Each structure stands twice: as structure tokens, then as C-alpha cells.
Amino acid sequence: MASTPLQPVRGTRDLIGEDFRRYHHVVTAARRITGLYGFEEWATPIFEDTRVFARSLGETSDVVSKEMYSFTDRGGDSITLRPENTAGVCRALVSNGLTQSNLPRKVFYAGPMFRYERPQKGRYRQFHQIGAEILGAAEPLADAEVIAAGWNILEALGISDGVVLEINTLGDAESRDAYRTALVAHFTAHKDSLSEDSRIRLEKNPMRILDSKDEGDRRIVATAPTIQPYLTPAASAFFAAVLKHLETLGVPTRENPRIVRGLDYYSHTAFEFVTDRLGAQGTVMAGGRYDGLVEEMGGPATPSVGWAAGVERLSMLLAASPAAPRPVAVIPVSEAQEPAAIQLTQQLRAAGVTAEIAYKGNLKRRMERANKIGARAALILGEDEVAQGVVQLRDLDAGTQDRIPPAEAVARLIG
RNA sequence: GCGGUCGUAGCUCAGCUGGUAGAGCGCCAGGUUGUGGUCUUGGAUGUCGCGGGUUCGAGCCCCGUCGAUCGCCCCA
């Protein structure tokens, strides 16, 4: 029976060629920039005890049951492929006994995440995130710095001018409770005009109505109260300090009182870097302050702030594909010159020059191969050359060719 | 989980109102002796996503399924 061809599992894809180069370029830039801010890179497991994520999500509705890749392992434990990495980093902080000293700790990570969702533009079931967290810092400068690091990454990638930082505060617990009450009162008063989805949100997660896409909802949202009047003086001062630091750091910001977070451990700063170039999936980097999460993982109160960004989305925004490296092709004219060619190839590599030697074919074949791999130059070794201790250095762009000693060829190719 | 669109050679696609498939690019082999990228000659390639149905006959019609894509829900 003809079985269906093997293909990648829905929502997964291979990163090959240009796709991988884009991915690598984004991660490398993020690693470099966060390094400049003193972040250290962590690699935590890509699967965790399901409780790690269940706790971070609290009782949040169907997210836990419907959108996580969970399974029972052979020991009977419930395991979940990480849907994000903040919870894992907080768990690691606690598990490794790092909550008592050397705080704040600044952590960078990059790696695959898994969510059981319907794929759409820039959104896959296995996707990749980079993220930065500052653990154990209650000061607004931490918020500002972690955001600035994110901004610098976007700048380094050359995509910052299509992106704007939208920022809001959720205040402290007291501010939030008061605001939530006011919000519920407002939406309840307009309940009949709300969309069906938003009526459900009103019961489950009223703050989410603020970013409803329904046009009717938006009119009601427009007249909804903002959090500002409900902020305690301390919360208000905190937000003002974050904004001031961001200004000093040179990060252009736009306050957006509609940015919210659904989960209880979030407080104070909430932000999103947003672009209009990716259709419905416009958020390119998002984060906030989460003062309660480390406690959920069984550690002491550890105020923290951070963000995560989808590598696929950042990759799509790159204007140009990072160039593939251009090797030097070493070409023996016949098998007799292979030993000499192999040695020359190794000399090039030892000198830091990317070099390849074709495994088969006559001179014509190997030249074609050199062209196909995008070689910038070919080093041709024939009977005469080997006998006379020289090599033909052919510039494959210019089409020029010089007969010179191997050492000189290597020296030229380094430059 | 829900809805729109789509699924033909490696890639991009054409295929009229149903009569058992085509182009361009790419690939392979030539255009004599140790030289690629241009040019030129010739060649190979598809169970038309998969399964079922209607029909004398289906790539074209119907149903299902898988996948892609755009959006909704969700967004930790």
C-alpha cells in the first residue's frame, strides 16, 4: 500500500539554507547584545513537570488543557513541552538555590518552544524564542534596561524603524483590583452591546476585552476607564521612573493604556514591541514585570522583569537574507594531485579560510561544483603545478587567474 | 476548536464547458585535449496530496481526509 509521504508534523518546519541563516542571525545578534548588558545565557530543559507551567498559568481556562503539548511518561508523570521559558527559568533559579545570593541575575535564553495551536503567519507549533529576564530586581531601572536590551537587538537587526514600543502599567495589586472592578462595571453597563466573545471574556478575563478586535467592542473600549486614576501613588511613581529611564536610554516609547496581561503574577510594567508588517501577528517582542512568579515555583518573593520574542517573526522582518559564506574550492585536476590538494585545503582551514575540496569529477565537473557552492575562488592543482610547486588561483567573480606559490595563494585568500 | 482560499514535475505555475498532462527555471549528458558562471544541442522526471464516490471515461464534478495559507478564538 502506498503510504502517505513523510512530512513534517503540522506546525513544524525545517530550518534549512536561508531559513537557518536568518534564525542564526537573529539569535546571534540577541546573544551579543544581551551579553553587553551582562546577561548570562541559560539552557533549561525543553520539557518540564507539567506543574511548572500549570502553576505559572494558574487556573487560566483552556490554555492548560488545550494549548500545551502534555503527555504522561513511562513513570506516570505528567510532562509538558515548554510553551515559553520564563517559568522554566524561574523554576531553575529555585531548583539551583540561586535565590539567596548574587541577585539580580540577568538571564538570556534561546531555543524551541511548543504550543498546540492552529498555525498561521509567523506562528508555529514548534517555534523559537529568545528571551531576557532580570531576576531579583524591584527597581524601575531593571525594567528600563531589559527593554533597552530588546530595543538594541531590534536596532542591531535593522528592523527597529518598523517597530514601536507600546508600554503600559498594570500597577500593583491594589491598583489592579480597583481598576478591574471599574472595568467590570463599565463593560457590564454595556453588556448588551458587547460581542459574544467579549461577554464571555467579561466572566473569565475582563481585561482582555481591551484588546478585542471586534469593531463594536472597540467603541465601548474607547470610553472605558484607563488605569491611571486607580494607580496608587507608589505605582504611579514607579511607572514614571521607568519612562524616565527609557527616555535616558534613548528608547522611543508610546504609552498604550490598552496593553494588559491576563495573569495575576504580573504587575507594573507591561510592554510590547509592535509592527504593522506582519498582519494579525503584529507583536514582535513582549514582556513585563512578574513579581509573583518565582514564589509560584516555590521560592522566596523575587521581583523580576523580562521579555520574550519569536525568532520566526523577527526573521521575517529582516530586510535581506544574511549572506551564505563563500568558500574557496580546491581542485585537483586528476586523482594524482589529490594528496597535494588535500594538504592545501587543510592549510587554508588552519589559516581560518573556509575551504572545500570536491570529492569527484573531472576538472570541468569540479569547476561547476565550485560555482554552485558559491566559491569566491578556486585553487587548481594539476600535474605541472605540483611539479613546479605552484597553484592556479582563479578568482571566480573576476575570472582572472594567477600562477603563484601555494603560500602566496593562502596569504591572498586570508585578506 | 471555528471560517475563507488553495494542493498538477525539485521550484513557480498553465491545463478551455469532464476524454488518461504541459511551460519556464532547475537537473542530467554533449558542443574534442586541464577551467565554472553566458550561449547552444539533446535527455529524464509526475500513481495531478491521499482515500472513496458519480461517470463509458475525472487533474477537472461530489464526499471524506491530510497538508498549506489567511483570519477568528487564544496568546503564558
Coordinates of N, CA, C and O (backbone and C1' of nucleotides) in Angstrom, one line a residue, chain A residues 2 10 115 117-118 121 123 197 201 208 213 266 280 363 365 367 371-372 384-385 394 396-397 399 401, chain B residues 1-3 27-30 34-37 47 49-50 66-76:
Chain A
A2 N 0.5 2.2 -0.8 CA 1.2 3.4 -0.8 C 0.9 4.2 0.4 O -0.3 4.6 0.6
R10 N 2.5 18.8 11.5 CA 1.8 20.1 11.4 C 2.3 21.2 12.3 O 2.5 20.9 13.5
R115 N 3.6 25.0 21.3 CA 2.2 25.3 21.6 C 1.3 24.6 20.6 O 1.5 24.7 19.4
E117 N -1.3 24.9 18.7 CA -2.2 25.9 18.2 C -2.4 25.7 16.7 O -1.6 25.1 16.0
R118 N -3.4 26.4 16.1 CA -3.5 26.4 14.7 C -2.5 27.3 14.1 O -2.4 28.5 14.4
K121 N 0.4 32.8 10.0 CA 1.6 33.6 9.7 C 2.6 33.8 10.9 O 2.2 34.4 11.9
R123 N 3.6 31.8 13.1 CA 3.1 31.2 14.3 C 3.1 29.7 14.1 O 2.3 29.2 13.3
D197 N -18.0 37.0 22.1 CA -16.7 36.7 22.7 C -16.5 37.5 23.9 O -16.0 37.0 25.0
R201 N -15.6 36.9 27.9 CA -14.4 37.5 28.5 C -14.8 38.2 29.8 O -14.0 38.2 30.8
R208 N -9.1 41.4 29.0 CA -8.9 41.0 27.7 C -9.8 41.7 26.7 O -9.5 41.8 25.5
K213 N -10.8 42.6 18.9 CA -10.7 43.1 17.5 C -12.0 43.5 17.0 O -12.1 44.0 15.9
Y266 N 1.5 39.1 37.2 CA 2.0 40.3 36.5 C 1.7 41.6 37.3 O 0.6 41.7 37.9
A280 N -1.9 39.9 11.3 CA -2.6 39.9 12.6 C -1.6 39.6 13.7 O -1.9 39.7 14.9
L363 N 38.0 18.0 -14.1 CA 38.2 19.5 -13.8 C 36.9 20.3 -14.1 O 36.5 21.1 -13.3
R365 N 33.7 19.3 -14.1 CA 32.7 19.0 -13.0 C 33.0 19.7 -11.8 O 32.2 20.3 -11.1
M367 N 34.8 22.4 -11.4 CA 34.6 23.8 -11.5 C 33.1 24.2 -11.4 O 32.8 25.2 -10.8
N371 N 31.3 26.6 -8.6 CA 30.4 27.7 -8.9 C 29.1 27.5 -8.1 O 28.6 28.5 -7.6
K372 N 28.6 26.3 -8.0 CA 27.4 26.1 -7.4 C 27.4 26.3 -5.9 O 26.4 26.7 -5.3
D384 N 51.5 19.7 -13.7 CA 52.6 20.7 -13.9 C 52.7 21.6 -12.6 O 53.8 21.8 -12.2
E385 N 51.6 22.0 -12.1 CA 51.6 22.9 -10.9 C 52.3 22.2 -9.8 O 53.2 22.8 -9.1
R394 N 42.3 31.1 -9.1 CA 41.3 31.7 -10.0 C 40.3 32.4 -9.2 O 39.6 31.8 -8.4
L396 N 36.8 33.6 -9.0 CA 35.6 33.2 -9.7 C 34.7 34.3 -10.1 O 33.7 34.1 -10.8
D397 N 34.8 35.4 -9.4 CA 34.0 36.6 -9.8 C 34.6 37.3 -11.0 O 33.9 37.6 -11.9
G399 N 37.1 36.2 -12.9 CA 37.5 35.3 -14.0 C 39.0 35.4 -14.3 O 39.5 34.8 -15.3
Q401 N 43.1 34.7 -13.4 CA 43.8 33.5 -12.9 C 45.3 33.8 -12.8 O 45.9 34.3 -13.7
Chain B
rG1 P -9.1 20.3 16.7 O5' -10.3 21.3 17.1 C5' -11.4 20.9 17.8 C4' -12.3 22.1 18.0 C3' -12.6 22.9 16.8 O3' -13.8 22.3 16.1 C1' -11.9 24.4 18.4
rC2 P -13.9 22.4 14.5 O5' -14.3 23.9 14.3 C5' -15.5 24.4 14.7 C4' -15.7 25.8 14.3 C3' -15.4 26.1 12.8 O3' -16.6 25.8 12.0 C1' -14.3 27.7 14.0
rG3 P -16.3 25.3 10.4 O5' -16.0 26.7 9.7 C5' -17.0 27.6 9.5 C4' -16.4 28.9 8.9 C3' -15.6 28.7 7.5 O3' -16.5 28.6 6.4 C1' -14.4 30.1 9.0
rC27 P 21.1 23.4 -12.3 O5' 20.6 21.9 -12.3 C5' 20.4 21.1 -11.1 C4' 19.9 19.7 -11.5 C3' 20.8 19.0 -12.4 O3' 21.9 18.4 -11.8 C1' 18.6 18.8 -13.1
rC28 P 23.3 18.3 -12.5 O5' 23.1 17.2 -13.6 C5' 22.9 15.8 -13.2 C4' 22.6 14.9 -14.4 C3' 23.7 15.1 -15.5 O3' 24.8 14.3 -15.2 C1' 21.5 15.2 -16.4
rA29 P 26.2 14.8 -15.8 O5' 26.0 14.5 -17.4 C5' 25.8 13.2 -17.9 C4' 25.7 13.2 -19.4 C3' 26.7 14.0 -20.1 O3' 27.9 13.3 -20.3 C1' 24.5 14.4 -21.0
rG30 P 29.2 14.1 -20.8 O5' 28.9 14.3 -22.3 C5' 29.5 15.3 -23.0 C4' 28.9 15.4 -24.4 C3' 29.4 16.5 -25.3 O3' 30.6 16.1 -25.9 C1' 27.1 16.6 -25.3
rG34 P 42.4 16.9 -20.7 O5' 41.8 18.4 -20.7 C5' 40.9 18.8 -19.7 C4' 41.5 19.8 -18.8 C3' 41.8 21.2 -19.4 O3' 40.7 22.1 -19.0 C1' 43.4 20.5 -17.8
rU35 P 39.5 22.4 -20.0 O5' 38.6 23.4 -19.2 C5' 37.6 22.9 -18.3 C4' 37.3 24.0 -17.3 C3' 37.1 25.3 -18.0 O3' 35.8 25.8 -17.7 C1' 38.8 25.5 -16.3
rG36 P 34.5 25.8 -18.5 O5' 33.5 26.1 -17.3 C5' 33.0 25.0 -16.5 C4' 32.4 25.6 -15.2 C3' 31.4 26.8 -15.5 O3' 30.1 26.2 -15.9 C1' 32.9 27.4 -13.8
rG37 P 29.2 27.0 -16.9 O5' 28.8 28.4 -16.2 C5' 27.8 28.3 -15.2 C4' 27.7 29.7 -14.5 C3' 27.3 30.8 -15.5 O3' 25.9 31.0 -15.3 C1' 29.3 31.4 -14.3
rU47 P 4.3 11.2 -8.2 O5' 3.0 10.5 -8.7 C5' 2.9 9.1 -8.9 C4' 1.6 8.8 -9.6 C3' 0.4 9.1 -8.7 O3' -0.1 10.4 -9.1 C1' 0.4 6.8 -9.2
rG49 P -3.3 16.4 -6.7 O5' -2.6 16.1 -5.3 C5' -1.2 15.8 -5.3 C4' -0.9 15.2 -3.9 C3' -1.7 14.0 -3.6 O3' -1.0 12.8 -4.1 C1' -1.7 15.5 -1.8
rC50 P -1.9 11.6 -4.7 O5' -2.6 10.9 -3.4 C5' -1.7 10.3 -2.4 C4' -2.5 9.9 -1.2 C3' -3.8 9.1 -1.5 O3' -3.5 7.7 -1.7 C1' -4.3 10.8 0.0
rC66 P -7.8 14.8 9.2 O5' -6.4 15.0 8.4 C5' -5.4 14.0 8.5 C4' -4.3 14.3 7.5 C3' -3.7 15.7 7.6 O3' -2.7 15.9 8.6 C1' -4.2 15.2 5.4
rG67 P -2.5 17.3 9.3 O5' -1.9 18.2 8.1 C5' -0.6 17.9 7.6 C4' -0.3 18.7 6.4 C3' -0.4 20.2 6.5 O3' 0.8 20.7 7.1 C1' -1.4 19.5 4.5
rA68 P 0.7 22.2 7.7 O5' 0.6 23.2 6.5 C5' 1.7 23.3 5.6 C4' 1.4 24.2 4.4 C3' 0.9 25.6 4.9 O3' 2.0 26.4 5.1 C1' -0.5 24.7 3.2
rU69 P 1.9 27.6 6.2 O5' 0.9 28.6 5.5 C5' 1.3 29.3 4.4 C4' 0.1 30.1 3.8 C3' -0.6 31.0 4.8 O3' 0.1 32.3 4.8 C1' -2.2 29.7 3.7
rC70 P 0.1 33.1 6.2 O5' -1.4 33.7 6.2 C5' -1.7 34.8 5.3 C4' -3.1 35.1 5.4 C3' -3.7 35.4 6.8 O3' -3.4 36.7 7.2 C1' -5.2 34.0 5.6
rG71 P -3.3 36.9 8.8 O5' -4.7 36.7 9.4 C5' -5.7 37.7 9.3 C4' -7.1 37.2 9.6 C3' -7.4 36.8 11.0 O3' -7.7 38.0 11.8 C1' -8.3 35.2 9.6
rC72 P -7.5 37.9 13.4 O5' -8.8 37.0 13.8 C5' -10.1 37.5 13.7 C4' -11.1 36.5 14.3 C3' -10.8 36.1 15.7 O3' -11.4 37.0 16.6 C1' -11.3 34.1 14.4
rC73 P -10.7 37.2 18.0 O5' -10.8 35.8 18.7 C5' -12.0 35.4 19.3 C4' -11.9 34.0 19.9 C3' -10.8 33.9 21.0 O3' -11.2 34.3 22.2 C1' -10.6 32.1 19.4
rC74 P -10.3 35.3 23.1 O5' -9.0 34.4 23.4 C5' -9.1 33.3 24.3 C4' -7.8 32.5 24.1 C3' -6.5 33.2 24.5 O3' -6.3 33.3 25.9 C1' -6.2 32.0 22.5
rC75 P -5.8 34.6 26.5 O5' -4.3 34.8 25.9 C5' -3.2 34.1 26.5 C4' -2.1 34.0 25.6 C3' -1.2 35.3 25.4 O3' -0.3 35.4 26.4 C1' -1.8 34.4 23.3
rA76 P -0.2 36.7 27.3 O5' 0.1 36.3 28.8 C5' -0.3 35.0 29.3 C4' 1.0 34.3 29.7 C3' 2.1 34.4 28.6 O3' 2.9 35.6 28.8 C1' 1.7 32.1 29.1

